Amino acid sequence: MNQKKIIVKLTLRTRIYLSMLAIILVSFVVTGGVAIYDHYEQSAEYHEQRLLRKEHAVKMSMAYFLRQQGGRMLQDSVSFLFHDKIDELADVHNVHISMYDLRGNFLLSSDTVRMDSLEVPEHISYTVLKQLSTGNNRVVNSTRYHPDISLVFWYFEDDNNRPIAITNVAYQRSNAEEKDLWAFLLELGQSYILLFLVAALIAFLLARYITRSLAAIGDRMKQVAIGKKNDRLEWRSRDEIGTLVAEYNRMSEALEESAYKLARTERESAWREMAKQVAHEIKNPLTPMKLRVQLLQRAWEDRVPGFEEKLKAFSRSMSEQIETLSHIASEFSQFAQLPKPELSELNLNEIARDVVEMFSADQRADITFRSYSTHAVKVYADRGHTRRAIVNLVTNALQAIPEHRRGHIDIAVRDCRQGVLLRVQDDGQGIPEEMKPRIFVPNFTTKSTGTGLGLAMVRNMMNLSGGAVFFRSRHGKGSSFFLRFPTAPPSD
């Protein structure tokens, strides 16, 4: 399992680099193996040719000596005639020579002392004798304990091609070739080390060159964002990377077009929903206004007594309904045209205390404020947005408290890891689970009255200031809304 994790973590550049090194190492090993094999092949061929040359030279020398004896020689006189000549031939040709009779019995040798060390037999085996008698011109045997020694047997014949004796030449390969091989391998290994270091450097540069373009494409892809103009990549070569770059540019254009269409669709859908909500909110007060106008007109036509009181009541009702329409228009206008925040360093405790003091006369709940920070809490936000966000949360908390009892709202400020946290906690009705996912959606409300824009405006104002808003709620137990403010201006 750990090995698989290590393999997965290897970057493309590392894998290319390791692959190149592996190919270089394999090529070096194969080259060295071929060189060793070729050396042994050439060495074997060289010794085989050298043995043939020495064998031929010994044969020619013995044939010349035979011609000096008249071209003929008795089998019994071989030992006498070659007693001194065989030593001369061995010294001249640098080989060990032995002679046997036609039955394979030992006659004489150029060096009887070395016969045991060269594994030269005192009697020729039946196998060799049979091979020679069946027409083989020569028989080559390898020794049991010395693979570098070859024993060659052939018939020594007179001018009429009649066998006189059996000649044996013991040929020993020199160890100099083995030393030359190890010296060659040592030089080759030193050269390979130098070549490997150079090749490793070249492989590293090539891997970095190949992956640098891919890394640039990856960095650009990380910067791709929906809703903005993404820069195009340029690649002059029409290779695989060029195909990838072209596909990236095509994808970027398609993404921009899709984002534009999606944004346009979302805007159209939002305006349709907004128009429905505005029409619904305006229609609610218009219906009772129309009924009041009709009742007043009927009272005027019927000369109903107390018309002046009805007129005053009608006037008060019209004023309230007009004020409601004005409030609806004002909320929708503020939501649609939320001003750009002017960020500055604010004392959050001071703003929270002002809001608590503003709602202190409200009879629906007791409002308290606590600060868990020992120093003045400084945040970076827009003063107007911050005050309106806290006011909206306190207003929602008051509206969540049932009418039959007096509630309690607790406002607390404390430091957190990501800034400063302000909590508005109430003991109201809470939010049902099915409504929680839509609580910040514009036009959504859990109350029978209102536009449903309050929490949506709070979220927008906090996002513009670089903060955030979230909540926790238990149905029937109450809710806690949190505003998180940054303590430093946002970086560009």
Tab-separated table of C-alpha atoms in Angstrom:
chain	number	residue	atom	x	y	z
A	1	MET	CA	0.000	0.000	0.000
A	2	ASN	CA	2.833	2.435	0.887
A	3	GLN	CA	4.585	1.648	-2.379
A	4	LYS	CA	1.419	2.488	-4.323
A	5	LYS	CA	1.129	5.811	-2.502
A	6	ILE	CA	4.745	6.686	-3.362
A	7	ILE	CA	4.163	5.857	-7.031
A	8	VAL	CA	1.001	7.973	-7.117
A	9	LYS	CA	2.841	10.974	-5.629
A	10	LEU	CA	5.506	11.018	-8.369
A	11	THR	CA	5.079	13.996	-10.668
A	12	LEU	CA	5.042	13.677	-14.446
A	13	ARG	CA	8.469	15.368	-14.618
A	14	THR	CA	9.920	12.834	-12.148
A	15	ARG	CA	8.406	9.908	-14.022
A	16	ILE	CA	9.806	11.142	-17.357
A	17	TYR	CA	13.213	11.702	-15.758
A	18	LEU	CA	13.268	8.250	-14.128
A	19	SER	CA	12.122	6.638	-17.384
A	20	MET	CA	14.985	8.299	-19.275
A	21	LEU	CA	17.477	7.153	-16.641
A	22	ALA	CA	16.087	3.627	-16.832
A	23	ILE	CA	16.461	3.613	-20.624
A	24	ILE	CA	20.043	4.876	-20.300
A	25	LEU	CA	20.901	2.214	-17.707
A	26	VAL	CA	19.330	-0.551	-19.795
A	27	SER	CA	21.215	0.638	-22.878
A	28	PHE	CA	24.478	0.661	-20.918
A	29	VAL	CA	23.861	-2.848	-19.552
A	30	VAL	CA	22.929	-4.176	-22.998
A	31	THR	CA	25.968	-2.509	-24.568
A	32	GLY	CA	28.245	-3.975	-21.896
A	33	GLY	CA	26.689	-7.426	-22.305
A	34	VAL	CA	27.092	-7.308	-26.065
A	35	ALA	CA	30.697	-6.170	-25.664
A	36	ILE	CA	31.482	-9.046	-23.280
A	37	TYR	CA	29.744	-11.578	-25.522
A	38	ASP	CA	31.546	-10.263	-28.579
A	39	HIS	CA	34.859	-10.396	-26.718
A	40	TYR	CA	34.351	-14.043	-25.808
A	41	GLU	CA	33.240	-14.871	-29.340
A	42	GLN	CA	36.248	-13.181	-30.856
A	43	SER	CA	38.542	-14.777	-28.275
A	44	ALA	CA	37.172	-18.252	-29.016
A	45	GLU	CA	37.533	-17.705	-32.753
A	46	TYR	CA	41.048	-16.313	-32.298
A	47	HIS	CA	42.210	-19.324	-30.262
A	48	GLU	CA	40.593	-21.731	-32.700
A	49	GLN	CA	42.438	-20.115	-35.609
A	50	ARG	CA	45.651	-19.956	-33.598
A	51	LEU	CA	45.374	-23.659	-32.751
A	52	LEU	CA	44.854	-24.495	-36.422
A	53	ARG	CA	47.888	-22.429	-37.403
A	54	LYS	CA	50.132	-24.101	-34.795
A	55	GLU	CA	48.754	-27.517	-35.691
A	56	HIS	CA	49.448	-26.856	-39.392
A	57	ALA	CA	52.933	-25.570	-38.612
A	58	VAL	CA	53.768	-28.693	-36.578
A	59	LYS	CA	52.437	-30.898	-39.377
A	60	MET	CA	54.531	-29.070	-41.978
A	61	SER	CA	57.662	-29.353	-39.840
A	62	MET	CA	57.128	-33.087	-39.262
A	63	ALA	CA	56.428	-33.606	-42.989
A	64	TYR	CA	59.662	-31.797	-43.849
A	65	PHE	CA	61.583	-33.961	-41.390
A	66	LEU	CA	59.957	-37.044	-42.905
A	67	ARG	CA	61.062	-36.005	-46.413
A	68	GLN	CA	64.592	-35.687	-45.087
A	69	GLN	CA	64.304	-39.336	-44.053
A	70	GLY	CA	63.258	-40.356	-47.574
A	71	GLY	CA	59.509	-39.978	-47.184
A	72	ARG	CA	59.231	-43.196	-45.219
A	73	MET	CA	59.702	-44.238	-41.607
A	74	LEU	CA	59.241	-47.448	-39.725
A	75	GLN	CA	56.811	-47.378	-36.807
A	76	ASP	CA	59.455	-48.853	-34.490
A	77	SER	CA	61.917	-46.075	-35.346
A	78	VAL	CA	59.622	-43.153	-34.500
A	79	SER	CA	60.870	-42.898	-30.937
A	80	PHE	CA	64.512	-42.979	-32.001
A	81	LEU	CA	64.229	-40.517	-34.901
A	82	PHE	CA	61.962	-38.000	-33.130
A	83	HIS	CA	63.676	-38.172	-29.747
A	84	ASP	CA	65.532	-34.902	-30.271
A	85	LYS	CA	63.374	-33.459	-33.058
A	86	ILE	CA	60.218	-33.318	-30.968
A	87	ASP	CA	61.855	-31.004	-28.413
A	88	GLU	CA	62.963	-28.702	-31.214
A	89	LEU	CA	59.474	-28.584	-32.705
A	90	ALA	CA	57.903	-27.881	-29.297
A	91	ASP	CA	60.310	-24.998	-28.637
A	92	VAL	CA	59.855	-23.485	-32.093
A	93	HIS	CA	56.044	-23.596	-32.036
A	94	ASN	CA	55.633	-23.083	-28.258
A	95	VAL	CA	53.359	-26.117	-27.747
A	96	HIS	CA	53.587	-29.476	-26.001
A	97	ILE	CA	53.945	-32.393	-28.448
A	98	SER	CA	53.464	-36.070	-27.685
A	99	MET	CA	53.580	-39.112	-29.984
A	100	TYR	CA	51.812	-42.482	-29.687
A	101	ASP	CA	51.856	-45.678	-31.669
A	102	LEU	CA	48.851	-46.668	-33.756
A	103	ARG	CA	47.387	-48.534	-30.789
A	104	GLY	CA	47.462	-45.441	-28.641
A	105	ASN	CA	50.451	-46.358	-26.471
A	106	PHE	CA	52.712	-43.531	-25.382
A	107	LEU	CA	56.052	-43.248	-27.232
A	108	LEU	CA	57.658	-39.908	-26.355
A	109	SER	CA	56.910	-36.338	-25.310
A	110	SER	CA	58.532	-32.953	-25.511
A	111	ASP	CA	58.121	-32.544	-21.728
A	112	THR	CA	57.121	-35.591	-19.707
A	113	VAL	CA	57.087	-33.566	-16.492
A	114	ARG	CA	54.232	-31.345	-17.679
A	115	MET	CA	52.076	-34.164	-18.984
A	116	ASP	CA	50.129	-34.507	-15.741
A	117	SER	CA	49.552	-30.762	-15.376
A	118	LEU	CA	48.407	-30.562	-19.018
A	119	GLU	CA	46.278	-33.711	-18.568
A	120	VAL	CA	48.010	-35.396	-21.542
A	121	PRO	CA	47.058	-39.081	-21.368
A	122	GLU	CA	49.617	-41.920	-21.321
A	123	HIS	CA	47.250	-43.951	-23.463
A	124	ILE	CA	44.848	-42.656	-26.068
A	125	SER	CA	41.237	-43.505	-25.355
A	126	TYR	CA	39.255	-45.929	-27.510
A	127	THR	CA	36.894	-43.109	-28.571
A	128	VAL	CA	39.702	-41.048	-30.052
A	129	LEU	CA	41.215	-44.079	-31.777
A	130	LYS	CA	37.857	-44.976	-33.290
A	131	GLN	CA	37.273	-41.444	-34.561
A	132	LEU	CA	40.686	-41.359	-36.187
A	133	SER	CA	40.284	-44.804	-37.717
A	134	THR	CA	36.897	-43.896	-39.211
A	135	GLY	CA	38.273	-41.116	-41.355
A	136	ASN	CA	38.475	-38.050	-39.081
A	137	ASN	CA	41.518	-35.993	-39.955
A	138	ARG	CA	41.790	-34.616	-36.439
A	139	VAL	CA	40.130	-35.041	-33.043
A	140	VAL	CA	39.966	-32.204	-30.518
A	141	ASN	CA	39.292	-32.972	-26.839
A	142	SER	CA	38.941	-30.693	-23.828
A	143	THR	CA	40.538	-31.627	-20.531
A	144	ARG	CA	38.450	-32.316	-17.433
A	145	TYR	CA	40.029	-29.882	-14.988
A	146	HIS	CA	41.573	-27.310	-17.320
A	147	PRO	CA	39.001	-25.945	-19.780
A	148	ASP	CA	41.635	-23.608	-21.229
A	149	ILE	CA	43.671	-26.588	-22.571
A	150	SER	CA	42.801	-28.337	-25.851
A	151	LEU	CA	44.290	-31.702	-26.932
A	152	VAL	CA	44.481	-32.321	-30.697
A	153	PHE	CA	45.159	-35.782	-32.151
A	154	TRP	CA	45.959	-36.697	-35.781
A	155	TYR	CA	47.756	-39.384	-37.766
A	156	PHE	CA	51.400	-38.823	-38.732
A	157	GLU	CA	51.539	-40.337	-42.242
A	158	ASP	CA	54.263	-41.083	-44.756
A	159	ASP	CA	54.264	-39.957	-48.384
A	160	ASN	CA	51.918	-42.782	-49.327
A	161	ASN	CA	49.392	-41.608	-46.686
A	162	ARG	CA	50.013	-44.606	-44.506
A	163	PRO	CA	49.808	-43.905	-40.734
A	164	ILE	CA	53.109	-44.155	-38.895
A	165	ALA	CA	52.099	-42.763	-35.451
A	166	ILE	CA	49.566	-40.582	-33.672
A	167	THR	CA	50.608	-37.028	-32.889
A	168	ASN	CA	49.168	-34.977	-30.006
A	169	VAL	CA	49.485	-31.219	-29.504
A	170	ALA	CA	48.421	-29.691	-26.161
A	171	TYR	CA	47.404	-26.084	-26.724
A	172	GLN	CA	46.842	-23.826	-23.678
A	173	ARG	CA	45.019	-20.525	-23.926
A	174	SER	CA	46.768	-17.562	-22.351
A	175	ASN	CA	45.236	-15.774	-19.323
A	176	ALA	CA	46.244	-12.475	-20.838
A	177	GLU	CA	42.909	-12.291	-22.672
A	178	GLU	CA	41.009	-12.510	-19.381
A	179	LYS	CA	43.124	-9.695	-17.949
A	180	ASP	CA	42.535	-7.682	-21.096
A	181	LEU	CA	38.790	-8.293	-20.723
A	182	TRP	CA	38.689	-7.027	-17.130
A	183	ALA	CA	40.824	-4.043	-18.071
A	184	PHE	CA	38.408	-3.342	-20.934
A	185	LEU	CA	35.399	-3.651	-18.626
A	186	LEU	CA	37.028	-1.328	-16.088
A	187	GLU	CA	37.663	1.325	-18.739
A	188	LEU	CA	34.168	0.810	-20.128
A	189	GLY	CA	32.652	1.185	-16.642
A	190	GLN	CA	34.541	4.427	-16.026
A	191	SER	CA	33.394	5.748	-19.369
A	192	TYR	CA	29.830	4.693	-18.607
A	193	ILE	CA	29.852	6.522	-15.276
A	194	LEU	CA	30.891	9.725	-17.003
A	195	LEU	CA	28.386	9.186	-19.814
A	196	PHE	CA	25.648	8.382	-17.279
A	197	LEU	CA	26.238	11.633	-15.393
A	198	VAL	CA	26.140	13.627	-18.627
A	199	ALA	CA	23.054	11.726	-19.816
A	200	ALA	CA	21.346	12.237	-16.438
A	201	LEU	CA	21.881	15.988	-16.712
A	202	ILE	CA	20.568	16.024	-20.299
A	203	ALA	CA	17.579	13.889	-19.253
A	204	PHE	CA	16.793	16.309	-16.413
A	205	LEU	CA	16.906	19.290	-18.763
A	206	LEU	CA	14.731	17.495	-21.322
A	207	ALA	CA	12.181	16.451	-18.671
A	208	ARG	CA	12.006	19.997	-17.378
A	209	TYR	CA	11.625	21.361	-20.906
A	210	ILE	CA	8.838	18.895	-21.734
A	211	THR	CA	6.889	19.451	-18.517
A	212	ARG	CA	7.436	23.209	-18.326
A	213	SER	CA	4.817	23.771	-20.993
A	214	LEU	CA	2.421	21.395	-19.249
A	215	ALA	CA	3.036	23.188	-15.940
A	216	ALA	CA	2.276	26.536	-17.607
A	217	ILE	CA	-0.973	25.104	-18.970
A	218	GLY	CA	-1.811	23.750	-15.510
A	219	ASP	CA	-1.173	27.146	-13.894
A	220	ARG	CA	-3.412	28.820	-16.465
A	221	MET	CA	-6.126	26.250	-15.874
A	222	LYS	CA	-5.986	26.980	-12.139
A	223	GLN	CA	-6.690	30.630	-12.946
A	224	VAL	CA	-9.727	29.847	-15.077
A	225	ALA	CA	-12.776	31.479	-13.525
A	226	ILE	CA	-16.372	31.630	-14.618
A	227	GLY	CA	-17.666	35.054	-15.493
A	228	LYS	CA	-14.381	36.731	-16.477
A	229	LYS	CA	-12.158	36.964	-19.549
A	230	ASN	CA	-9.565	34.171	-19.468
A	231	ASP	CA	-6.263	34.674	-21.289
A	232	ARG	CA	-5.501	32.488	-24.283
A	233	LEU	CA	-2.408	30.299	-24.531
A	234	GLU	CA	-0.050	30.360	-27.505
A	235	TRP	CA	1.986	27.405	-28.809
A	236	ARG	CA	3.697	27.554	-32.178
A	237	SER	CA	4.417	23.854	-32.721
A	238	ARG	CA	1.671	21.553	-33.979
A	239	ASP	CA	2.580	18.719	-31.619
A	240	GLU	CA	0.710	17.031	-28.767
A	241	ILE	CA	1.187	20.046	-26.504
A	242	GLY	CA	-0.085	22.294	-29.272
A	243	THR	CA	-3.210	20.112	-29.502
A	244	LEU	CA	-3.663	20.430	-25.731
A	245	VAL	CA	-3.256	24.219	-25.902
A	246	ALA	CA	-5.785	24.461	-28.742
A	247	GLU	CA	-8.243	22.351	-26.770
A	248	TYR	CA	-7.721	24.560	-23.708
A	249	ASN	CA	-8.419	27.708	-25.736
A	250	ARG	CA	-11.533	26.128	-27.217
A	251	MET	CA	-12.713	25.048	-23.782
A	252	SER	CA	-12.049	28.521	-22.371
A	253	GLU	CA	-14.116	30.153	-25.116
A	254	ALA	CA	-16.937	27.647	-24.616
A	255	LEU	CA	-16.797	28.252	-20.862
A	256	GLU	CA	-17.032	32.009	-21.303
A	257	GLU	CA	-19.963	31.643	-23.660
A	258	SER	CA	-21.721	29.220	-21.298
A	259	ALA	CA	-21.061	31.511	-18.330
A	260	TYR	CA	-22.508	34.474	-20.239
A	261	LYS	CA	-25.622	32.507	-21.174
A	262	LEU	CA	-25.987	31.188	-17.628
A	263	ALA	CA	-25.584	34.653	-16.132
A	264	ARG	CA	-28.142	36.084	-18.555
A	265	THR	CA	-30.568	33.272	-17.758
A	266	GLU	CA	-30.055	33.745	-14.027
A	267	ARG	CA	-30.599	37.491	-14.331
A	268	GLU	CA	-33.772	36.992	-16.337
A	269	SER	CA	-35.018	34.398	-13.866
A	270	ALA	CA	-34.141	36.640	-10.916
A	271	TRP	CA	-35.954	39.604	-12.436
A	272	ARG	CA	-38.996	37.426	-13.147
A	273	GLU	CA	-39.053	36.228	-9.555
A	274	MET	CA	-38.489	39.763	-8.315
A	275	ALA	CA	-41.316	41.057	-10.485
A	276	LYS	CA	-43.648	38.363	-9.111
A	277	GLN	CA	-42.687	39.237	-5.541
A	278	VAL	CA	-43.067	42.984	-6.105
A	279	ALA	CA	-46.459	42.437	-7.723
A	280	HIS	CA	-47.533	40.191	-4.852
A	281	GLU	CA	-46.360	42.598	-2.151
A	282	ILE	CA	-48.009	45.578	-3.833
A	283	LYS	CA	-51.242	43.694	-4.501
A	284	ASN	CA	-51.684	42.806	-0.813
A	285	PRO	CA	-52.302	46.400	0.378
A	286	LEU	CA	-54.114	47.445	-2.829
A	287	THR	CA	-57.002	45.032	-2.257
A	288	PRO	CA	-58.058	46.449	1.159
A	289	MET	CA	-57.460	49.981	-0.197
A	290	LYS	CA	-59.939	49.304	-3.006
A	291	LEU	CA	-62.511	47.941	-0.556
A	292	ARG	CA	-62.140	50.964	1.734
A	293	VAL	CA	-62.614	53.324	-1.204
A	294	GLN	CA	-65.792	51.469	-2.236
A	295	LEU	CA	-67.180	51.558	1.326
A	296	LEU	CA	-66.430	55.261	1.648
A	297	GLN	CA	-68.097	56.012	-1.697
A	298	ARG	CA	-71.217	54.022	-0.655
A	299	ALA	CA	-71.381	55.875	2.682
A	300	TRP	CA	-71.145	59.187	0.837
A	301	GLU	CA	-73.888	58.247	-1.580
A	302	ASP	CA	-76.196	56.946	1.178
A	303	ARG	CA	-75.572	59.970	3.379
A	304	VAL	CA	-74.657	57.651	6.252
A	305	PRO	CA	-74.480	59.470	9.603
A	306	GLY	CA	-70.958	59.856	11.016
A	307	PHE	CA	-69.415	60.206	7.574
A	308	GLU	CA	-66.680	62.459	8.922
A	309	GLU	CA	-65.483	59.726	11.329
A	310	LYS	CA	-65.456	57.228	8.488
A	311	LEU	CA	-63.461	59.711	6.401
A	312	LYS	CA	-60.898	60.107	9.169
A	313	ALA	CA	-60.592	56.313	9.557
A	314	PHE	CA	-60.271	55.990	5.779
A	315	SER	CA	-57.517	58.623	5.779
A	316	ARG	CA	-55.587	56.828	8.511
A	317	SER	CA	-55.949	53.506	6.712
A	318	MET	CA	-54.813	54.974	3.393
A	319	SER	CA	-51.789	56.515	5.097
A	320	GLU	CA	-50.801	53.182	6.648
A	321	GLN	CA	-51.219	51.330	3.366
A	322	ILE	CA	-49.252	53.992	1.472
A	323	GLU	CA	-46.513	53.761	4.103
A	324	THR	CA	-46.463	49.981	3.641
A	325	LEU	CA	-46.104	50.400	-0.137
A	326	SER	CA	-43.314	52.921	0.416
A	327	HIS	CA	-41.543	50.510	2.762
A	328	ILE	CA	-41.816	47.688	0.206
A	329	ALA	CA	-40.443	49.898	-2.569
A	330	SER	CA	-37.622	51.075	-0.288
A	331	GLU	CA	-36.549	47.519	0.626
A	332	PHE	CA	-36.547	46.334	-2.973
A	333	SER	CA	-34.604	49.433	-4.020
A	334	GLN	CA	-31.986	48.910	-1.303
A	335	PHE	CA	-31.588	45.232	-2.211
A	336	ALA	CA	-31.211	45.980	-5.925
A	337	GLN	CA	-28.819	48.905	-5.482
A	338	LEU	CA	-26.710	48.023	-2.444
A	339	PRO	CA	-23.962	50.699	-2.340
A	340	LYS	CA	-20.287	49.721	-2.602
A	341	PRO	CA	-18.820	49.362	0.883
A	342	GLU	CA	-16.340	51.878	2.249
A	343	LEU	CA	-14.062	49.704	4.364
A	344	SER	CA	-12.448	51.222	7.433
A	345	GLU	CA	-11.333	50.193	10.895
A	346	LEU	CA	-14.397	50.006	13.174
A	347	ASN	CA	-14.998	49.325	16.848
A	348	LEU	CA	-17.487	46.462	16.660
A	349	ASN	CA	-18.354	46.647	20.394
A	350	GLU	CA	-19.363	50.283	20.030
A	351	ILE	CA	-21.667	49.622	17.050
A	352	ALA	CA	-23.259	46.596	18.768
A	353	ARG	CA	-23.945	48.622	21.939
A	354	ASP	CA	-25.623	51.382	19.887
A	355	VAL	CA	-27.950	48.824	18.276
A	356	VAL	CA	-28.798	47.314	21.680
A	357	GLU	CA	-29.567	50.768	23.045
A	358	MET	CA	-31.780	51.522	20.019
A	359	PHE	CA	-33.916	48.407	20.725
A	360	SER	CA	-33.839	48.738	24.518
A	361	ALA	CA	-37.387	50.184	24.634
A	362	ASP	CA	-38.900	47.257	22.740
A	363	GLN	CA	-41.259	45.311	25.007
A	364	ARG	CA	-41.085	42.039	23.109
A	365	ALA	CA	-37.712	40.915	24.497
A	366	ASP	CA	-34.847	41.689	26.867
A	367	ILE	CA	-31.708	42.437	24.842
A	368	THR	CA	-28.255	41.979	26.389
A	369	PHE	CA	-24.746	42.517	25.093
A	370	ARG	CA	-21.496	40.785	26.074
A	371	SER	CA	-17.947	41.077	24.796
A	372	TYR	CA	-15.504	38.252	25.468
A	373	SER	CA	-12.523	40.256	24.249
A	374	THR	CA	-10.428	42.180	26.792
A	375	HIS	CA	-9.454	44.834	24.247
A	376	ALA	CA	-11.309	47.041	21.825
A	377	VAL	CA	-12.470	44.813	18.952
A	378	LYS	CA	-11.270	46.329	15.686
A	379	VAL	CA	-12.658	45.054	12.384
A	380	TYR	CA	-12.472	46.195	8.764
A	381	ALA	CA	-15.964	46.743	7.374
A	382	ASP	CA	-18.435	49.361	6.148
A	383	ARG	CA	-20.039	51.165	9.103
A	384	GLY	CA	-23.455	51.511	7.492
A	385	HIS	CA	-23.537	47.910	6.275
A	386	THR	CA	-22.410	46.607	9.653
A	387	ARG	CA	-25.076	48.534	11.536
A	388	ARG	CA	-27.842	47.519	9.116
A	389	ALA	CA	-26.778	43.860	9.257
A	390	ILE	CA	-26.965	43.796	13.062
A	391	VAL	CA	-30.285	45.695	13.024
A	392	ASN	CA	-31.756	43.186	10.534
A	393	LEU	CA	-30.675	40.233	12.682
A	394	VAL	CA	-32.123	41.796	15.862
A	395	THR	CA	-35.366	42.622	13.988
A	396	ASN	CA	-35.654	39.017	12.757
A	397	ALA	CA	-34.964	37.769	16.283
A	398	LEU	CA	-37.756	39.967	17.711
A	399	GLN	CA	-40.170	38.756	15.042
A	400	ALA	CA	-39.288	35.109	15.817
A	401	ILE	CA	-40.436	35.436	19.454
A	402	PRO	CA	-44.064	34.307	20.041
A	403	GLU	CA	-46.522	37.054	20.956
A	404	HIS	CA	-47.727	35.395	24.190
A	405	ARG	CA	-44.389	35.716	26.052
A	406	ARG	CA	-41.424	38.026	26.497
A	407	GLY	CA	-38.295	36.730	24.878
A	408	HIS	CA	-34.564	37.156	25.386
A	409	ILE	CA	-31.971	38.181	22.789
A	410	ASP	CA	-28.267	37.878	23.561
A	411	ILE	CA	-25.630	39.662	21.458
A	412	ALA	CA	-22.029	38.548	22.010
A	413	VAL	CA	-18.683	39.448	20.427
A	414	ARG	CA	-15.544	37.289	20.614
A	415	ASP	CA	-12.304	36.666	18.733
A	416	CYS	CA	-11.994	33.664	16.405
A	417	ARG	CA	-9.304	32.153	14.209
A	418	GLN	CA	-10.510	33.916	11.046
A	419	GLY	CA	-11.369	37.309	12.558
A	420	VAL	CA	-14.069	38.518	14.945
A	421	LEU	CA	-17.413	36.799	15.484
A	422	LEU	CA	-20.668	38.560	16.440
A	423	ARG	CA	-23.543	36.317	17.546
A	424	VAL	CA	-27.240	37.254	17.787
A	425	GLN	CA	-29.050	34.537	19.754
A	426	ASP	CA	-32.793	34.380	20.471
A	427	ASP	CA	-35.153	31.963	22.191
A	428	GLY	CA	-37.847	32.226	19.532
A	429	GLN	CA	-39.566	29.632	17.409
A	430	GLY	CA	-36.452	28.560	15.493
A	431	ILE	CA	-36.271	27.519	11.838
A	432	PRO	CA	-37.706	24.214	10.543
A	433	GLU	CA	-35.201	21.847	8.909
A	434	GLU	CA	-36.855	22.014	5.484
A	435	MET	CA	-36.525	25.814	5.422
A	436	LYS	CA	-32.838	26.055	6.429
A	437	PRO	CA	-31.370	25.607	2.908
A	438	ARG	CA	-33.425	28.610	1.629
A	439	ILE	CA	-33.005	30.965	4.564
A	440	PHE	CA	-30.677	33.348	2.654
A	441	VAL	CA	-32.598	33.139	-0.647
A	442	PRO	CA	-34.118	36.490	-1.696
A	443	ASN	CA	-37.906	36.744	-1.374
A	444	PHE	CA	-38.009	33.755	1.012
A	445	THR	CA	-39.476	34.379	4.467
A	446	THR	CA	-40.811	32.254	7.320
A	447	LYS	CA	-43.159	35.033	8.468
A	448	SER	CA	-46.609	35.933	7.209
A	449	THR	CA	-45.461	39.496	6.518
A	450	GLY	CA	-42.293	40.977	5.046
A	451	THR	CA	-40.455	40.857	1.758
A	452	GLY	CA	-37.940	38.150	2.602
A	453	LEU	CA	-35.004	40.393	1.692
A	454	GLY	CA	-33.558	41.041	5.142
A	455	LEU	CA	-31.240	38.019	5.460
A	456	ALA	CA	-30.365	38.149	1.752
A	457	MET	CA	-29.245	41.757	2.249
A	458	VAL	CA	-27.220	40.739	5.323
A	459	ARG	CA	-25.416	38.080	3.296
A	460	ASN	CA	-24.684	40.511	0.455
A	461	MET	CA	-23.369	43.177	2.833
A	462	MET	CA	-21.078	40.703	4.630
A	463	ASN	CA	-19.747	39.300	1.343
A	464	LEU	CA	-18.972	42.801	0.072
A	465	SER	CA	-17.005	43.479	3.273
A	466	GLY	CA	-15.024	40.235	3.019
A	467	GLY	CA	-16.927	38.622	5.890
A	468	ALA	CA	-19.517	35.875	6.154
A	469	VAL	CA	-22.833	35.023	7.808
A	470	PHE	CA	-24.088	31.626	8.998
A	471	PHE	CA	-26.536	30.299	11.554
A	472	ARG	CA	-27.590	27.449	13.824
A	473	SER	CA	-31.179	26.794	14.744
A	474	ARG	CA	-33.399	24.266	16.519
A	475	HIS	CA	-37.071	24.350	15.764
A	476	GLY	CA	-38.969	25.449	18.879
A	477	LYS	CA	-35.758	26.305	20.785
A	478	GLY	CA	-34.399	29.397	19.027
A	479	SER	CA	-31.743	30.483	16.559
A	480	SER	CA	-28.207	31.890	16.590
A	481	PHE	CA	-26.947	33.997	13.676
A	482	PHE	CA	-23.215	34.702	13.362
A	483	LEU	CA	-21.455	37.552	11.562
A	484	ARG	CA	-17.744	37.013	10.936
A	485	PHE	CA	-15.730	40.188	10.300
A	486	PRO	CA	-12.135	40.375	9.023
A	487	THR	CA	-9.535	42.133	11.185
A	488	ALA	CA	-7.415	43.289	8.244
A	489	PRO	CA	-8.221	44.860	4.883
A	490	PRO	CA	-8.646	42.329	2.042
A	491	SER	CA	-5.577	41.749	-0.143
A	492	ASP	CA	-5.789	42.614	-3.835
